[in-house]
Short mmCIF file of C-alpha atoms in Angstrom, two decimals:
data_model
loop_
_atom_site.label_atom_id
_atom_site.label_comp_id
_atom_site.label_asym_id
_atom_site.label_seq_id
_atom_site.Cartn_x
_atom_site.Cartn_y
_atom_site.Cartn_z
CA MET A 27 52.55 -49.03 131.98
CA VAL A 28 54.80 -45.98 132.44
CA ASP A 29 52.49 -44.63 135.13
CA THR A 30 52.82 -47.80 137.26
CA VAL A 31 56.64 -47.64 137.35
CA LYS A 32 58.02 -45.40 140.07
CA GLN A 33 61.69 -45.44 139.05
CA ASN A 34 63.73 -47.14 136.38
CA ASP A 35 67.13 -48.26 137.52
CA GLY A 36 67.33 -51.37 135.31
CA THR A 37 67.33 -53.89 138.17
CA PHE A 38 63.68 -54.77 138.12
CA ASP A 39 61.41 -56.01 135.33
CA HIS A 40 64.02 -55.73 132.56
CA ASP A 41 64.06 -51.95 132.21
CA PRO A 42 60.34 -51.35 131.64
CA LEU A 43 60.71 -47.67 130.80
CA ASN A 44 63.37 -48.33 128.22
CA ILE A 45 61.12 -50.99 126.68
CA SER A 46 58.26 -48.48 126.64
CA LYS A 47 60.48 -45.94 124.91
CA LYS A 48 61.41 -48.49 122.24
CA ARG A 49 57.76 -49.43 121.76
CA MET A 50 56.88 -45.77 121.40
CA GLU A 51 59.69 -45.21 118.92
CA TYR A 52 58.80 -48.14 116.67
CA PHE A 53 55.10 -48.89 117.08
CA MET A 54 53.35 -45.73 118.28
CA ARG A 55 53.79 -43.36 115.37
CA SER A 56 50.02 -42.96 115.09
CA ILE A 57 49.87 -41.30 118.52
CA PRO A 58 49.88 -37.48 118.28
CA ILE A 59 53.35 -35.98 118.65
CA GLU A 60 52.41 -33.97 121.74
CA ASP A 61 51.35 -37.14 123.57
CA ARG A 62 54.58 -38.91 122.60
CA ILE A 63 56.63 -36.00 123.93
CA LYS A 64 54.70 -36.05 127.22
CA LEU A 65 55.21 -39.80 127.53
CA LEU A 66 58.94 -39.48 126.85
CA ASP A 67 59.20 -36.67 129.43
CA SER A 68 57.53 -38.97 131.96
CA ILE A 69 60.02 -41.74 131.11
CA ILE A 70 62.96 -39.34 131.46
CA ARG A 71 61.68 -38.03 134.78
CA LYS A 72 61.33 -41.56 136.23
CA THR A 73 64.67 -42.82 134.93
CA LYS A 74 67.21 -43.03 137.73
CA ASP A 75 70.30 -44.12 135.77
CA LYS A 76 70.69 -41.22 133.33
CA ASP A 77 74.05 -42.48 132.03
CA SER A 78 72.83 -45.90 130.91
CA TYR A 79 69.51 -44.62 129.60
CA ASP A 80 70.02 -41.46 127.61
CA TYR A 81 66.89 -40.44 125.72
CA SER A 82 68.10 -37.06 124.51
CA ALA A 83 68.61 -38.17 120.88
CA TYR A 84 65.05 -39.47 120.65
CA LYS A 85 63.69 -36.36 122.35
CA THR A 86 65.55 -34.18 119.83
CA ALA A 87 64.08 -36.24 116.99
CA LEU A 88 60.59 -35.83 118.45
CA LYS A 89 61.07 -32.08 118.79
CA LYS A 90 62.21 -31.85 115.16
CA GLU A 91 59.18 -33.86 114.10
CA LYS A 92 56.92 -31.54 116.10
CA THR A 93 58.53 -28.45 114.56
CA ALA A 94 58.04 -29.86 111.07
CA LYS A 95 54.42 -30.76 111.86
CA ASP A 96 53.76 -27.28 113.26
CA ALA A 97 55.28 -25.64 110.18
CA GLU A 98 53.16 -27.85 107.94
CA ASN A 99 49.99 -26.98 109.87
CA LYS A 100 50.82 -23.28 109.75
CA ALA A 101 51.41 -23.38 105.99
CA GLU A 102 48.12 -25.21 105.53
CA LYS A 103 46.22 -22.59 107.57
CA VAL A 104 47.84 -19.76 105.60
CA LYS A 105 46.83 -21.45 102.35
CA GLU A 106 43.24 -21.80 103.61
CA LYS A 107 43.15 -18.11 104.52
CA GLN A 108 44.51 -17.13 101.11
CA LEU A 109 41.83 -19.20 99.40
CA ARG A 110 39.15 -17.72 101.66
CA TYR A 111 40.25 -14.19 100.68
CA ASP A 112 39.98 -15.11 97.00
CA ASP A 113 36.52 -16.61 97.57
CA ILE A 114 35.33 -13.48 99.36
CA MET A 115 36.56 -11.11 96.70
CA ARG A 116 35.42 -13.15 93.68
CA VAL A 117 32.27 -14.91 94.83
CA ASP A 118 30.86 -13.89 98.20
CA LEU A 119 31.13 -10.10 98.01
CA PRO A 120 29.52 -9.74 94.56
CA LYS A 121 26.70 -12.10 95.64
CA ALA A 122 26.04 -10.29 98.94
CA THR A 123 22.62 -8.69 98.96
CA THR A 124 22.49 -6.73 102.19
CA ASN A 125 24.84 -3.98 103.30
CA GLN A 126 25.43 -5.68 106.67
CA GLU A 127 26.55 -8.83 104.89
CA LYS A 128 28.90 -6.80 102.68
CA ILE A 129 30.36 -5.04 105.74
CA LYS A 130 30.98 -8.38 107.44
CA LEU A 131 32.68 -9.81 104.34
CA CYS A 132 34.83 -6.70 103.85
CA LYS A 133 36.03 -6.82 107.45
CA GLU A 134 36.90 -10.49 107.07
CA ALA A 135 38.75 -9.74 103.83
CA LEU A 136 40.73 -6.96 105.55
CA ASN A 137 42.03 -9.47 108.09
CA LEU A 138 42.90 -12.01 105.39
CA VAL A 139 44.91 -9.62 103.16
CA ASN A 140 47.97 -10.03 105.37
CA TYR A 141 48.13 -13.76 104.58
CA LYS A 142 48.49 -13.22 100.84
CA ASP A 143 51.92 -13.69 99.25
CA TRP A 144 52.06 -10.11 98.06
CA GLY A 145 54.44 -7.25 98.59
CA ARG A 146 53.65 -4.37 100.91
CA ALA A 147 52.42 -2.07 98.16
CA LYS A 148 49.97 -4.63 96.79
CA LYS A 149 48.63 -5.36 100.28
CA PHE A 150 48.12 -1.64 100.85
CA THR A 151 46.36 -1.38 97.50
CA ALA A 152 44.05 -4.28 98.37
CA LYS A 153 43.16 -2.72 101.72
CA ILE A 154 42.50 0.64 100.05
CA GLU A 155 40.16 -1.07 97.59
CA ILE A 156 38.29 -2.77 100.41
CA TYR A 157 37.88 0.52 102.24
CA ASN A 158 36.72 2.12 98.98
CA THR A 159 34.01 -0.56 98.94
CA LEU A 160 33.13 0.05 102.60
CA LEU A 161 32.83 3.86 102.45
CA PRO A 162 29.65 4.03 100.30
CA ILE A 163 28.09 1.22 102.33
CA TYR A 164 28.74 3.07 105.60
CA SER A 165 27.29 6.30 104.20
CA ALA A 166 24.23 4.45 102.86
CA GLU A 167 23.64 2.84 106.24
CA GLY A 168 24.11 6.14 108.07
CA MET A 169 27.03 4.84 110.11
CA LYS A 170 28.79 8.18 110.66
CA LYS A 171 31.39 7.03 113.21
CA GLU A 172 32.37 3.95 111.18
CA PHE A 173 32.53 6.09 108.03
CA ASP A 174 34.89 8.59 109.69
CA ASP A 175 37.07 5.78 111.05
CA ALA A 176 37.18 4.09 107.64
CA VAL A 177 38.20 7.37 105.95
CA TYR A 178 41.00 7.87 108.46
CA ILE A 179 42.28 4.29 108.11
CA ARG A 180 41.98 4.40 104.31
CA ASN A 181 44.02 7.62 104.23
CA SER A 182 46.69 6.04 106.41
CA TYR A 183 46.93 3.12 103.96
CA VAL A 184 47.15 5.57 101.05
CA ASN A 185 50.02 7.35 102.79
CA ALA A 186 51.74 4.06 103.55
CA TRP A 187 51.33 2.97 99.91
CA GLU A 188 52.83 6.26 98.69
CA ASN A 189 55.77 5.87 101.06
CA THR A 190 56.33 2.31 99.87
CA VAL A 191 56.30 3.38 96.22
CA GLU A 192 58.71 6.25 96.90
CA TYR A 193 61.07 3.95 98.76
CA ALA A 194 60.91 1.43 95.93
CA LYS A 195 61.80 4.15 93.45
CA LEU A 196 64.73 5.26 95.61
CA LYS A 197 66.00 1.69 95.77
CA ASN A 198 65.54 1.35 91.98
CA TYR A 199 63.24 -1.65 92.28
CA PRO A 200 61.59 -2.67 89.03
CA LYS A 201 58.21 -1.09 88.37
CA THR A 202 56.44 -4.46 88.61
CA ARG A 203 57.11 -4.72 92.34
CA TYR A 204 55.04 -1.65 93.28
#
């Protein structure tokens, strides 16, 4: 219906865009938020009398709803990644039979460490442990370049962990945090 209306000045058809906005506000909550925002933008664009028909409050409410929905989706994805890391480290990696499968799982775990709710030192420790797992696999597979790269990256994480621990000691953080 909004597409068929060229302009809304309130003189024809009893303000069809305003009626559409009210329908959307009260009856169309099942429509995805992005589609509702697009529809409201179309209504705003076609509205001629901006003083009589001010949709800014509803648009603000829709934007808040979208922000809350996005935050909820992001938190859900982070939780899924945290659970996936735990599954890899507890179940998948010990069950892996081939070295290629172990390499693939270790690389996936390296990417997922950053999503854990840990401090910097613990994240560095986890990455160091993963690289300690990767190094013998690379040497067994004869992957010289990957082995050298892994040693370099592992050493950089060791240095970063040492720096973090030293900084924590300087700041007098409790021992449990590092």
